[in-house]
Short mmCIF file of C-alpha atoms in Angstrom, two decimals:
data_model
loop_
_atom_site.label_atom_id
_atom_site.label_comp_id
_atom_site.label_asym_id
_atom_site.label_seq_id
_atom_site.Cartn_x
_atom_site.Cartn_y
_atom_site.Cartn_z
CA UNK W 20 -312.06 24.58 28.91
CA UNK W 21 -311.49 28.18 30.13
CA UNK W 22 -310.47 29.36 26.74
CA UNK W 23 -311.42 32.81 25.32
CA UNK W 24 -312.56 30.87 22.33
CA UNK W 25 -315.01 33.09 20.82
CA UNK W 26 -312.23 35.40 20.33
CA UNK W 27 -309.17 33.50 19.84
CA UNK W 28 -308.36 30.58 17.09
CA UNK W 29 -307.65 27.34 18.88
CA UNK W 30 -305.38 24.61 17.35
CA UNK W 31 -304.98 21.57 18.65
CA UNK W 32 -302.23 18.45 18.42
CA UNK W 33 -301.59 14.89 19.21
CA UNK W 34 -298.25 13.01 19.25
CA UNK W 35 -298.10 9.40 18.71
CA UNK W 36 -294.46 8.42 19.60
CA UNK W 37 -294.14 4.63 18.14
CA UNK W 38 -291.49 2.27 20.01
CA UNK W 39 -290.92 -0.76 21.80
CA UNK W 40 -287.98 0.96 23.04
CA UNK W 41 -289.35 3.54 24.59
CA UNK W 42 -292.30 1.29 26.22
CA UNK W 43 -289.66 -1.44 27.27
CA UNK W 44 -287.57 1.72 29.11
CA UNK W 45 -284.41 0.95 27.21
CA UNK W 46 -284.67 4.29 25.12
CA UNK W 47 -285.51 7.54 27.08
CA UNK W 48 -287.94 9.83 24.86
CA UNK W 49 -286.81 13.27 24.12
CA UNK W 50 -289.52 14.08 21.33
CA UNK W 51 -291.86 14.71 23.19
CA UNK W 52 -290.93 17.73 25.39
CA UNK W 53 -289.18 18.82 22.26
CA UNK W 54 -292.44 18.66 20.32
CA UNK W 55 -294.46 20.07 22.72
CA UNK W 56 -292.35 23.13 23.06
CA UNK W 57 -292.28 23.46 19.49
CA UNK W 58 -296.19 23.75 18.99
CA UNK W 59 -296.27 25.66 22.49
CA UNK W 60 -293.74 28.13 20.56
CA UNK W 61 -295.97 28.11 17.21
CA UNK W 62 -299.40 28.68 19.38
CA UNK W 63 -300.77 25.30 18.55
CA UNK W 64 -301.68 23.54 21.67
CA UNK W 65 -300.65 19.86 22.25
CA UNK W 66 -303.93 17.86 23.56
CA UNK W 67 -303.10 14.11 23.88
CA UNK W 68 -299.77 11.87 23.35
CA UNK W 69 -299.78 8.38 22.76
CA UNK W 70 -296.94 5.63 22.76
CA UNK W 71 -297.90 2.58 21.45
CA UNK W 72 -295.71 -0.41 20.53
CA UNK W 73 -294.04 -1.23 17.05
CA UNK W 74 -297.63 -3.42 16.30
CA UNK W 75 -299.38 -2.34 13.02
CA UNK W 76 -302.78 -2.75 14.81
CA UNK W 77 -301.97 -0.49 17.77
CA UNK W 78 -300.10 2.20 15.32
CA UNK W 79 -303.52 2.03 13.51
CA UNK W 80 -305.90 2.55 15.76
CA UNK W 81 -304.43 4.96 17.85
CA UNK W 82 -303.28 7.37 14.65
CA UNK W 83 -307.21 7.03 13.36
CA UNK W 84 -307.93 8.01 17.48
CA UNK W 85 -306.48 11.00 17.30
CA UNK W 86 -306.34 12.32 13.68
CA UNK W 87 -310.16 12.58 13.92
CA UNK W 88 -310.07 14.46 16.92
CA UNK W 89 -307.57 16.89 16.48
CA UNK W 90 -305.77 19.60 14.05
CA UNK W 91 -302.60 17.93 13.84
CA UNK W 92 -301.12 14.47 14.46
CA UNK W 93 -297.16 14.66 14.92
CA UNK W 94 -295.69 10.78 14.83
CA UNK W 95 -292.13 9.75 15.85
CA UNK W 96 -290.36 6.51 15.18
CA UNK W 97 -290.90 3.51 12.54
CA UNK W 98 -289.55 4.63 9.51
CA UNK W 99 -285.86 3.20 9.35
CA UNK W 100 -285.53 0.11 7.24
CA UNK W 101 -285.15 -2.50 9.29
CA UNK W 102 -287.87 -5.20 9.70
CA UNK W 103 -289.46 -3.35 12.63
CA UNK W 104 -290.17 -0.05 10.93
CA UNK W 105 -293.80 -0.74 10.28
CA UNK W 106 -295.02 2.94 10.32
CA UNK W 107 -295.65 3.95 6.88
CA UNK W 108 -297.68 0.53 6.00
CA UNK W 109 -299.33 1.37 9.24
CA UNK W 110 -300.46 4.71 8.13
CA UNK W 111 -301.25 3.88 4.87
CA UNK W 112 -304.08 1.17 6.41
CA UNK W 113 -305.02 3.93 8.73
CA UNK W 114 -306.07 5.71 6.01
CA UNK W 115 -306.97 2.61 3.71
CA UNK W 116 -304.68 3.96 0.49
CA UNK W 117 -301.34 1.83 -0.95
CA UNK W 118 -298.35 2.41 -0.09
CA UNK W 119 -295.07 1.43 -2.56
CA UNK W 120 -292.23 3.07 -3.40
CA UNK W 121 -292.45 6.96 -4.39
CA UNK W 122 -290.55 7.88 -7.44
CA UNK W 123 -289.34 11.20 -5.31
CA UNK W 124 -288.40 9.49 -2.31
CA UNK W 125 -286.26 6.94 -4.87
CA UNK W 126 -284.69 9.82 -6.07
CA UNK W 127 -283.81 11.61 -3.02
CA UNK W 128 -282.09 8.32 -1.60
CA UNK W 129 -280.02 7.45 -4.88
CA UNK W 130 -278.64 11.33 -5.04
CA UNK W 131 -277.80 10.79 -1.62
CA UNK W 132 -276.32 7.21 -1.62
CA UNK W 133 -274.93 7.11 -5.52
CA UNK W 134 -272.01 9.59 -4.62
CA UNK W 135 -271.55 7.89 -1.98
CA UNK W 136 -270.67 4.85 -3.57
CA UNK W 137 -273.03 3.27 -1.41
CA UNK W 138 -275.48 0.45 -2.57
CA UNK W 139 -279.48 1.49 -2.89
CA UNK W 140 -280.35 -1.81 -1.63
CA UNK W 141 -284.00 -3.37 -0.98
CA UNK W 142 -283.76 -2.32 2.91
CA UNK W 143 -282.81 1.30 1.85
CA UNK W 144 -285.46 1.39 -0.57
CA UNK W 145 -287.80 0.96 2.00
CA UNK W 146 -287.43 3.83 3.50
CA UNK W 147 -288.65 5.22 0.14
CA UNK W 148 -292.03 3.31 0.57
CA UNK W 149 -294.53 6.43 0.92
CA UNK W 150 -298.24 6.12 1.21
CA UNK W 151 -300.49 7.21 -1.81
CA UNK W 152 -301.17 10.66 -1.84
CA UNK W 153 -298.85 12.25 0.81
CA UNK W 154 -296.40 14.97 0.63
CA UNK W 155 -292.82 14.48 1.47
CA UNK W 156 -291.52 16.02 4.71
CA UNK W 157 -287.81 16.30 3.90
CA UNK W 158 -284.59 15.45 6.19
CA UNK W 159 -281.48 17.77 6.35
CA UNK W 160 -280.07 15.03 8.58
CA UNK W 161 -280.10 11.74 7.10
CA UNK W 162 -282.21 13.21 3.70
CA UNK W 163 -284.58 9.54 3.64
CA UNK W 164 -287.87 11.58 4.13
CA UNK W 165 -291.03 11.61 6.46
CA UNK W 166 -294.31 12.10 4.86
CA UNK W 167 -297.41 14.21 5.34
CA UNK W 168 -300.47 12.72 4.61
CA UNK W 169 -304.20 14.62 5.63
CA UNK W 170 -303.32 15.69 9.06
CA UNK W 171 -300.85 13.36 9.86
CA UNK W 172 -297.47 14.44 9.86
CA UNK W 173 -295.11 10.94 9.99
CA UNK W 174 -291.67 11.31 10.71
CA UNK W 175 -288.36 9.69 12.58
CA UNK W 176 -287.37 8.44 15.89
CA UNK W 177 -283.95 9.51 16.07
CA UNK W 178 -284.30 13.06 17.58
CA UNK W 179 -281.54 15.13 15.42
CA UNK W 180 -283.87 13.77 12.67
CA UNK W 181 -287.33 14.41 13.93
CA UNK W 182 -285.94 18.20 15.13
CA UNK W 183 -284.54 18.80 11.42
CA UNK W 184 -288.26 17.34 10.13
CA UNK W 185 -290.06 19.81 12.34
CA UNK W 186 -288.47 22.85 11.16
CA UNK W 187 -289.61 21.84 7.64
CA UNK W 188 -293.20 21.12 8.57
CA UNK W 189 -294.00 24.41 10.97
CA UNK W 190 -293.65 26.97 7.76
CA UNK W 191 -297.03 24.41 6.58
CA UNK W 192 -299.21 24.51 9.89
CA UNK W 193 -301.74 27.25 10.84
CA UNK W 194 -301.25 28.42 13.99
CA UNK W 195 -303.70 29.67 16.48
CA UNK W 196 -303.78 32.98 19.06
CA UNK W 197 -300.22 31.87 21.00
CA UNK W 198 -300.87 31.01 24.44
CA UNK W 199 -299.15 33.09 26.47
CA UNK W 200 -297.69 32.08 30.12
CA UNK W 201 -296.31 33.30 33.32
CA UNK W 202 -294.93 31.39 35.82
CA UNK W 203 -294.87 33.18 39.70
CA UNK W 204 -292.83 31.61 42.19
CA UNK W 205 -293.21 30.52 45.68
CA UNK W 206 -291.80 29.38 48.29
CA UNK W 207 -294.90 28.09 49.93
CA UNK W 208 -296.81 24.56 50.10
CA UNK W 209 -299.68 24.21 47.79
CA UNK W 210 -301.62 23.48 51.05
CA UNK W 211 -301.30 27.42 52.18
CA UNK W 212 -302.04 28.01 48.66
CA UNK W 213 -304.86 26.04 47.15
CA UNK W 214 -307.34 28.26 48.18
CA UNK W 215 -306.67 31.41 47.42
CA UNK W 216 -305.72 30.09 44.08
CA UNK W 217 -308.83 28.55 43.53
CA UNK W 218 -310.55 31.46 44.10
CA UNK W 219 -308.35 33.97 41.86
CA UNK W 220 -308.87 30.39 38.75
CA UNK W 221 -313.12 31.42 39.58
CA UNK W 222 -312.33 35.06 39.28
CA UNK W 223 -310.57 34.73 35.46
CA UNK W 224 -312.33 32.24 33.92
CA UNK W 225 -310.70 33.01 30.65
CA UNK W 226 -307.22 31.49 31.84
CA UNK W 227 -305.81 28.38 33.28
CA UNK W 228 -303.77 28.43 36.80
CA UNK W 229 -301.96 25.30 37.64
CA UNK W 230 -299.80 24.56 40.55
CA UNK W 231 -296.72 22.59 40.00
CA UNK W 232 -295.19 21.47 43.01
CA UNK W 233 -291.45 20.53 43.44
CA UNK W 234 -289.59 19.40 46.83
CA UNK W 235 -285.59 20.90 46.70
CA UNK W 236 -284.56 18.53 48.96
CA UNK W 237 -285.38 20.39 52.25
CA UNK W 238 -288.61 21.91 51.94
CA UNK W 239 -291.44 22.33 49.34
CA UNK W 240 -292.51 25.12 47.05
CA UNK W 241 -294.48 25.20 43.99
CA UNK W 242 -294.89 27.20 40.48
CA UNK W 243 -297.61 28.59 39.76
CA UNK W 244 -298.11 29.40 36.22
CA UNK W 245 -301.40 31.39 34.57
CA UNK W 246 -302.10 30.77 30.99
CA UNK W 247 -304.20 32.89 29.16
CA UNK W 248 -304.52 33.70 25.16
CA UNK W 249 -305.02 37.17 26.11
CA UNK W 250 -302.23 39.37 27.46
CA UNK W 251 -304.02 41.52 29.26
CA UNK W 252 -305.99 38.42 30.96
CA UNK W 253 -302.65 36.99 31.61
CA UNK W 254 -301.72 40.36 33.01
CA UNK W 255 -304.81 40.41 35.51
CA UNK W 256 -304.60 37.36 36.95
CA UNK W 257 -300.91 37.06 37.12
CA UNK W 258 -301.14 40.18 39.48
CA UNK W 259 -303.51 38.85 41.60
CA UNK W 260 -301.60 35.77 42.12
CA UNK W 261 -298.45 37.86 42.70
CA UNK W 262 -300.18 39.58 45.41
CA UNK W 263 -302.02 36.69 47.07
CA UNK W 264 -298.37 35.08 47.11
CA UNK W 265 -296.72 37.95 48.59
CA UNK W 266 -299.69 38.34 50.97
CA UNK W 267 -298.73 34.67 52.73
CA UNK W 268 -294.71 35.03 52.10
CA UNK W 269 -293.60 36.80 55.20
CA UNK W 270 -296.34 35.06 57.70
CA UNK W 271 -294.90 31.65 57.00
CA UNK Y 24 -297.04 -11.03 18.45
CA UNK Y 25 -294.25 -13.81 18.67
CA UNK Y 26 -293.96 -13.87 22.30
CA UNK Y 27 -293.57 -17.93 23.51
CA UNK Y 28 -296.90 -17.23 25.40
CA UNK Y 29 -297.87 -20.58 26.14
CA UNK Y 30 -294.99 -21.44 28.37
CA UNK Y 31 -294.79 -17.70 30.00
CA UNK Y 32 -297.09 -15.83 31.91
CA UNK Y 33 -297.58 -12.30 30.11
CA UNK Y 34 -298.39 -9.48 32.66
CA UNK Y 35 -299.70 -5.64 30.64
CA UNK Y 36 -299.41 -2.45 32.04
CA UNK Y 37 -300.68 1.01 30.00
CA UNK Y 38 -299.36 4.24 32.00
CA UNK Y 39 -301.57 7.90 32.45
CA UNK Y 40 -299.85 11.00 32.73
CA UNK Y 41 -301.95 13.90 33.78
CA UNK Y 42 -300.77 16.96 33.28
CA UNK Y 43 -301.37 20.61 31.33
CA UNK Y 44 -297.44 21.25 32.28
CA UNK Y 45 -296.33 17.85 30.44
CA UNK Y 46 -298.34 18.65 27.25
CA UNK Y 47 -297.31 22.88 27.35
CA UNK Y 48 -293.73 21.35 27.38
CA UNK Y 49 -293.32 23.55 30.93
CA UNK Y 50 -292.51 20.19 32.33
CA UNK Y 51 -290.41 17.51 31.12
CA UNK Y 52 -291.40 13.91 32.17
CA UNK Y 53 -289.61 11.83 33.96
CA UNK Y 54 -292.26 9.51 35.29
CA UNK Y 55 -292.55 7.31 32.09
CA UNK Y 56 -289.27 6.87 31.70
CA UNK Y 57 -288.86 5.20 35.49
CA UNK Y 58 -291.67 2.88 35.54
CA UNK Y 59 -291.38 1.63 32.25
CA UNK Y 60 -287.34 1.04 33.56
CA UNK Y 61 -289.25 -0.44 36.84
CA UNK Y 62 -291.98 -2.49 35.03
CA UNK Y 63 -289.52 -4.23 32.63
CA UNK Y 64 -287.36 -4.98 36.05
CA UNK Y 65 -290.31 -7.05 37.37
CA UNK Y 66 -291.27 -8.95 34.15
CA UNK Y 67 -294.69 -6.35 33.33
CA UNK Y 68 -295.09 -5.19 29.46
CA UNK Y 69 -295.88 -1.87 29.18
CA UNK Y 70 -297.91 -1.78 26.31
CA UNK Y 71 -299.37 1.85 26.22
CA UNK Y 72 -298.70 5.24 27.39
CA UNK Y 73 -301.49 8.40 27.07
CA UNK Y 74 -300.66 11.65 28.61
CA UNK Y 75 -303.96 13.64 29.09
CA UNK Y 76 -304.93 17.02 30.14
CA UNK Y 77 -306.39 18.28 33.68
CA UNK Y 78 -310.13 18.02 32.21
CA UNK Y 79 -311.96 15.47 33.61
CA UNK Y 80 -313.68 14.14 30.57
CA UNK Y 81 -310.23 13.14 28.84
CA UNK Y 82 -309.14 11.60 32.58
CA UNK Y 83 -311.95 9.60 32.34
CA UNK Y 84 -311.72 8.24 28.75
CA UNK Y 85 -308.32 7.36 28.83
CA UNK Y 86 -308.86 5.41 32.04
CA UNK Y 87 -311.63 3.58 30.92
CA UNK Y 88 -309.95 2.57 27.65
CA UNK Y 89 -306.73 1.09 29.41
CA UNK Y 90 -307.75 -0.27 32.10
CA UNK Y 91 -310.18 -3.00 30.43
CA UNK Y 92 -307.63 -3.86 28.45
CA UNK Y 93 -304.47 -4.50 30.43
CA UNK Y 94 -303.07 -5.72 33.63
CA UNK Y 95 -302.02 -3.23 35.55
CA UNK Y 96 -302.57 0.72 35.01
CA UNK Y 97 -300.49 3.61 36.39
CA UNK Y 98 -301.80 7.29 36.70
CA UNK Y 99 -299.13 10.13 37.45
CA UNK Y 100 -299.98 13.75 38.97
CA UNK Y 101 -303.31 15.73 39.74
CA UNK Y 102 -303.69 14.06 43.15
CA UNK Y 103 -302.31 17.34 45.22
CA UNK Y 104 -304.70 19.92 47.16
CA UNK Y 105 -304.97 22.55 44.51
CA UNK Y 106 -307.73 23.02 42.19
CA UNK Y 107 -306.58 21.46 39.26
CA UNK Y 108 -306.11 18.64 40.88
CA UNK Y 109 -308.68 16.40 39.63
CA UNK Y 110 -307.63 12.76 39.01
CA UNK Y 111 -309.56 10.98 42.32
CA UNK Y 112 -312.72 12.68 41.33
CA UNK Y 113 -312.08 11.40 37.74
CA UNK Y 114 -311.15 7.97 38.72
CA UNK Y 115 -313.88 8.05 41.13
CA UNK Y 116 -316.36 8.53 37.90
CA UNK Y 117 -314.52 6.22 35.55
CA UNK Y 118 -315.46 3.52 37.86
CA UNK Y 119 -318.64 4.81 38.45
CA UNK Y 120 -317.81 4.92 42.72
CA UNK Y 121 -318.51 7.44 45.23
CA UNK Y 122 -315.46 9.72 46.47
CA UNK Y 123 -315.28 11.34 50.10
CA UNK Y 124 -313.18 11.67 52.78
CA UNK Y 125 -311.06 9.05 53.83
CA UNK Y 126 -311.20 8.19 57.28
CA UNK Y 127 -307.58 6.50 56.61
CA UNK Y 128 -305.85 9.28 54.34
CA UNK Y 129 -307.49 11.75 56.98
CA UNK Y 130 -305.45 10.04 59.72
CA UNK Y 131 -302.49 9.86 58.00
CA UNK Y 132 -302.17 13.57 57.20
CA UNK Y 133 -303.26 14.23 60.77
CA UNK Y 134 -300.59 12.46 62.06
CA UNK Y 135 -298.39 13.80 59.82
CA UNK Y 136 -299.30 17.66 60.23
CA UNK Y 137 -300.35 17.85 63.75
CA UNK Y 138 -297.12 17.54 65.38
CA UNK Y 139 -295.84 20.24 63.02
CA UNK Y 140 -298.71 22.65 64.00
CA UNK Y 141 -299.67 22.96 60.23
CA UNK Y 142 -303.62 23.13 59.88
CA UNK Y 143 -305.45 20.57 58.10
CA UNK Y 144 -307.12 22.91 56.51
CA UNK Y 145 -309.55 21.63 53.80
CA UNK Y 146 -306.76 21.91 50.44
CA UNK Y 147 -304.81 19.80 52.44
CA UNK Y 148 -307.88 17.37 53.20
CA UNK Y 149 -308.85 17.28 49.55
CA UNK Y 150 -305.66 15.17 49.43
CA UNK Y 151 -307.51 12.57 51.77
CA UNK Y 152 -310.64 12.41 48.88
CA UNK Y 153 -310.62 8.56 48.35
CA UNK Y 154 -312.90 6.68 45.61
CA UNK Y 155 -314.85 3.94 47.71
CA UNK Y 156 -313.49 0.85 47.82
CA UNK Y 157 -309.71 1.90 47.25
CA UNK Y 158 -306.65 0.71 49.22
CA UNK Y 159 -304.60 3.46 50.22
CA UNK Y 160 -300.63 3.45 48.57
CA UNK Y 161 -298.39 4.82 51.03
CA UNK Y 162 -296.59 7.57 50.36
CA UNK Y 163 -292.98 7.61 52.08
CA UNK Y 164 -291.73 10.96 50.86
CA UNK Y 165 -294.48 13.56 52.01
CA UNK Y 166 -297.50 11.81 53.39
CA UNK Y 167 -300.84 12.02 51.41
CA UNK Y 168 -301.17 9.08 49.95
CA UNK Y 169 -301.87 7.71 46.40
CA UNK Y 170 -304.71 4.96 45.84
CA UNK Y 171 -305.53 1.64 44.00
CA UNK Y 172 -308.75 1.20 43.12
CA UNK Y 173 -309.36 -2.10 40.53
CA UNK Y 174 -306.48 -2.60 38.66
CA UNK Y 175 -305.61 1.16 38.51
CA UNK Y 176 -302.69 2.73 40.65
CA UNK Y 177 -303.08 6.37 41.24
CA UNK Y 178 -299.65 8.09 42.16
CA UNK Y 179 -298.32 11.24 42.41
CA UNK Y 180 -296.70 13.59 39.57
CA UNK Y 181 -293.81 14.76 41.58
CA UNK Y 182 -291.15 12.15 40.79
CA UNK Y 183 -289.89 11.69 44.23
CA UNK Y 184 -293.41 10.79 45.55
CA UNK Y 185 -293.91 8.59 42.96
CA UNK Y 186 -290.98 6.51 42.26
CA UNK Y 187 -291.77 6.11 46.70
CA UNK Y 188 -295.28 4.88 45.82
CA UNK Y 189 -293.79 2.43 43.01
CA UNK Y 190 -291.83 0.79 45.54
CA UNK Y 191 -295.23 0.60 48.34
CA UNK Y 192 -297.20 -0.85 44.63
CA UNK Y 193 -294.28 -3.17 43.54
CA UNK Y 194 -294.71 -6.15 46.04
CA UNK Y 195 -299.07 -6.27 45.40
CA UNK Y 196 -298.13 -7.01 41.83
CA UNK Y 197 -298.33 -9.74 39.43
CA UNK Y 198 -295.71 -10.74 37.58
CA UNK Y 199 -295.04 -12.17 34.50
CA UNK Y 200 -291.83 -14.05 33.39
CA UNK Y 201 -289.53 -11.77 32.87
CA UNK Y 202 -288.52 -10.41 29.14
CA UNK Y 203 -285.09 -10.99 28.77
CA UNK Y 204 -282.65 -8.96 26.43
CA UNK Y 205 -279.04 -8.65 25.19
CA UNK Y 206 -277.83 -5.51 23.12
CA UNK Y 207 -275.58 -6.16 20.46
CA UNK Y 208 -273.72 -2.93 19.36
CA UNK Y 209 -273.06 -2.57 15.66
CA UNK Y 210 -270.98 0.74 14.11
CA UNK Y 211 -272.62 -0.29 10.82
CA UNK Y 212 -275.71 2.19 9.20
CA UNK Y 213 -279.34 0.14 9.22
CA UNK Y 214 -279.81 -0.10 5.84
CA UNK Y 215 -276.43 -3.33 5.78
CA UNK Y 216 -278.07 -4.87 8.43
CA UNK Y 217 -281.92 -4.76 7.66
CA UNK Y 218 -281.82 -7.88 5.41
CA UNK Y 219 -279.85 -10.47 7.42
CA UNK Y 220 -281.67 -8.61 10.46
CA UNK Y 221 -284.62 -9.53 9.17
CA UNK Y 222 -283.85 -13.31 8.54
CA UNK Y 223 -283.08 -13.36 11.88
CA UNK Y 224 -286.09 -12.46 12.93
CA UNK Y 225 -288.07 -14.95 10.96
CA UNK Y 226 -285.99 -17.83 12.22
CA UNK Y 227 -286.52 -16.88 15.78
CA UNK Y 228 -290.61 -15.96 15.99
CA UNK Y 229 -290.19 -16.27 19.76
CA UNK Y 230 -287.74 -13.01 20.32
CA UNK Y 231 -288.66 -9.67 19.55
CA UNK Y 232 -285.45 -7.93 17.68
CA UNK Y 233 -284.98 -4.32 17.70
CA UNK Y 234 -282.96 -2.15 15.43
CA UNK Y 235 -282.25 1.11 17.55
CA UNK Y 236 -280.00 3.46 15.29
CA UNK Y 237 -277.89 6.76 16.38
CA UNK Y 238 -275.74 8.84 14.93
CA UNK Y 239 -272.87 9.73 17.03
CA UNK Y 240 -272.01 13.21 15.26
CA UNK Y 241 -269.59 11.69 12.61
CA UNK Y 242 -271.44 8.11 11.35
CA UNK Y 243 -274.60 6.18 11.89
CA UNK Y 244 -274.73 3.02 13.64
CA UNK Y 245 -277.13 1.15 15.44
CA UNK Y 246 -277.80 -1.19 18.60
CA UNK Y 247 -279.58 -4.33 17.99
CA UNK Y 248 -281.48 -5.22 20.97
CA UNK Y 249 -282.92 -8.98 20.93
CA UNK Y 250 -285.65 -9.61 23.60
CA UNK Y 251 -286.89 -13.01 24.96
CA UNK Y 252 -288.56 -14.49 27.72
CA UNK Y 253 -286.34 -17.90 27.24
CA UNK Y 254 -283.12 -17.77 27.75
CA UNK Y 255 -282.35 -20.32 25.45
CA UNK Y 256 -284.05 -18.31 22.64
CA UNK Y 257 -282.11 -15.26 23.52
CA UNK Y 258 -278.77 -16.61 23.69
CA UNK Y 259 -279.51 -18.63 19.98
CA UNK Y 260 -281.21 -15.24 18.39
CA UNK Y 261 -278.21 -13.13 20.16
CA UNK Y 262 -275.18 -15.12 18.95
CA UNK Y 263 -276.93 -15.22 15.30
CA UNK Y 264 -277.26 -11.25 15.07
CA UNK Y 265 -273.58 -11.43 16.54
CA UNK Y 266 -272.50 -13.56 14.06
CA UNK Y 267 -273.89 -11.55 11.58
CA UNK Y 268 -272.44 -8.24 12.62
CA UNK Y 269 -269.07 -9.53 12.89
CA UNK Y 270 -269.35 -11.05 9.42
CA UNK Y 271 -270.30 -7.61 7.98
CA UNK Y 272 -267.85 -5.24 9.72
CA UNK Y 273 -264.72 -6.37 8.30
CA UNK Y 274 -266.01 -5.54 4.95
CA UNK Y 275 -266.65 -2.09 5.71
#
């Protein structure tokens, strides 16, 4: 909301991480720290993340949600071949096109499996089930692909996977002015703080100050960290909350 | 979908993280993963997660939208003294309810900083800003409390705080009967078992079964997790999948 905007490109991102496991607690998500420091990283500034359950009408509506509203849409999860990997019919409704089997996808899978020895069966083949009109995303891992279709980007649960699939869809995403960060230290309760940081958050508009508090087992603390697009905004106001925190240090 | 609901009580639950630091990556959740671990414990779906930014227009949204549709909501972070801390105002305005003071929080932080000789100043009293007609949630760990307001639980972000306010929510809750589940390991790759996995499936509409693959560095495999609120049901669903791993793995 404080964004230097009329200066600085902003692009924005959802993630819709699709799982019963994940809802039900038995699986512990790590994509989505790992995609938000990714888009952090590429200047592209995560917005929203939804988890929804392996249901095609909750997949739907929450991937039309947020692909209207936002540059990107990064999905995770759904695309295996088992009976419960409804993602790529779900995406196709979301964007009412067919889905069926893409010649490319066919022939990824049987150069991988044929060697092999190993049967293309009707499960595997599903995996190979693409929605009209989207671009493969390809896997270094397992090779059976994600997809890419408007501003969707659809791609696996299984995190080696979904890691490998991001490093093949960031060379294709435009990135906005990076949003740069420092994070300043203290050893104080955000009660001494608030405040003064308030105040120094009204004096540079063009960044954003939050306060992340943390307990380390005796006392608390917090970190403050000042976000800003522009370094020498970032520079500003990190000095001023450098010196308002060394101005309370020694009288506590 | 094929949950036995007309013998068992289903109770919903939809989570709300809010949080810049979750979505810049900074921070890595931890909340989710706990009550979703918790919620599953006591027999409560969780059928939705949305992580939101500190902007009090997106706070308010993704309230409104969860809340009329499930059980039970849980907010994390925002409710701390500093200025972007913003959730009780935004809860306050997604049910359309006044905010002030609390003449209860108020005491509580008294009581709690008095005898320390730390002023109450007014950062710390923002902590005591109550939507009218909430119950307080106590807050074992360091005092300001969370609220509950409707069918929404506001708790703190900092994990210790809030896994203390879970346990102050847990006994005020509904709860349904409880999903049952056994995990049947299988070193075989998804794309053997999807078929028979699938038949499964259909002959037992009343379990929910799960194909959860990993790769453990060398060879894919998966855990098949079959979930049911009957007993009876699971153990049927559990020794067919069983049955049907054993009868593959030889052959491999």
């Amino acid at each position: 909301m404080t964004e230097d905007s009329s200066t600085h490109e902003i692009v924005t991102a959802a993630i819709v991480i699709i799982g019963d496991e994940i809802l039900s607690g038995r699986t512990k998500d790590k994509n989505i720290g790992f995609i938000a420091d990714y888009l952090t990283a590429l200047g592209i500034d995560l917005k929203e993340v939804r988890i929804v359950p392996d249901e095609e009408p909750e997949i739907v509506a929450a991937i039309n949600a947020v692909r209207a509203r936002y540059t990107y849409v990064f999905t995770s999860g759904g695309i295996g071949p088992t009976h419960d990997d409804i993602t790529a019919d779900s995406v196709a409704k979301a964007f009412g096109v067919g889905i069926d089997h893409d010649p490319r996808a066919v022939k990824i899978l049987e150069d991988h499996y044929a060697p092999r020895g190993i049967e293309l069966n009707e499960a595997r083949l599903r995996m190979a089930r693409i929605p009209f009109g989207a671009d493969l995303i390809e896997n270094a891992v397992s090779k059976a692909p994600g997809f890419r279709i408007g501003n969707v980007h659809v791609m696996a649960g299984v995190p080696s996977v979904l890691q490998s699939m991001m490093d093949a869809v960031a060379p294709t995403l435009k990135t906005g002015t990076k949003m740069l960060s420092e994070t300043i230290p203290a050893g104080l309760p955000e009660g001494i703080i608030a405040a003064p940081l308030g105040a120094i958050q009204k004096a540079y508009p063009a960044t954003i100050i939050g306060s992340y508090p943390y307990h380390d087992g005796t006392r608390y603390g917090t970190n403050l960290v000042v976000r800003a697009r522009s370094a020498e905004m970032l520079t500003e106001a990190a000095n001023a909350v450098r010196d308002m925190v060394a101005g309370l240090t020694p009288a506590t």
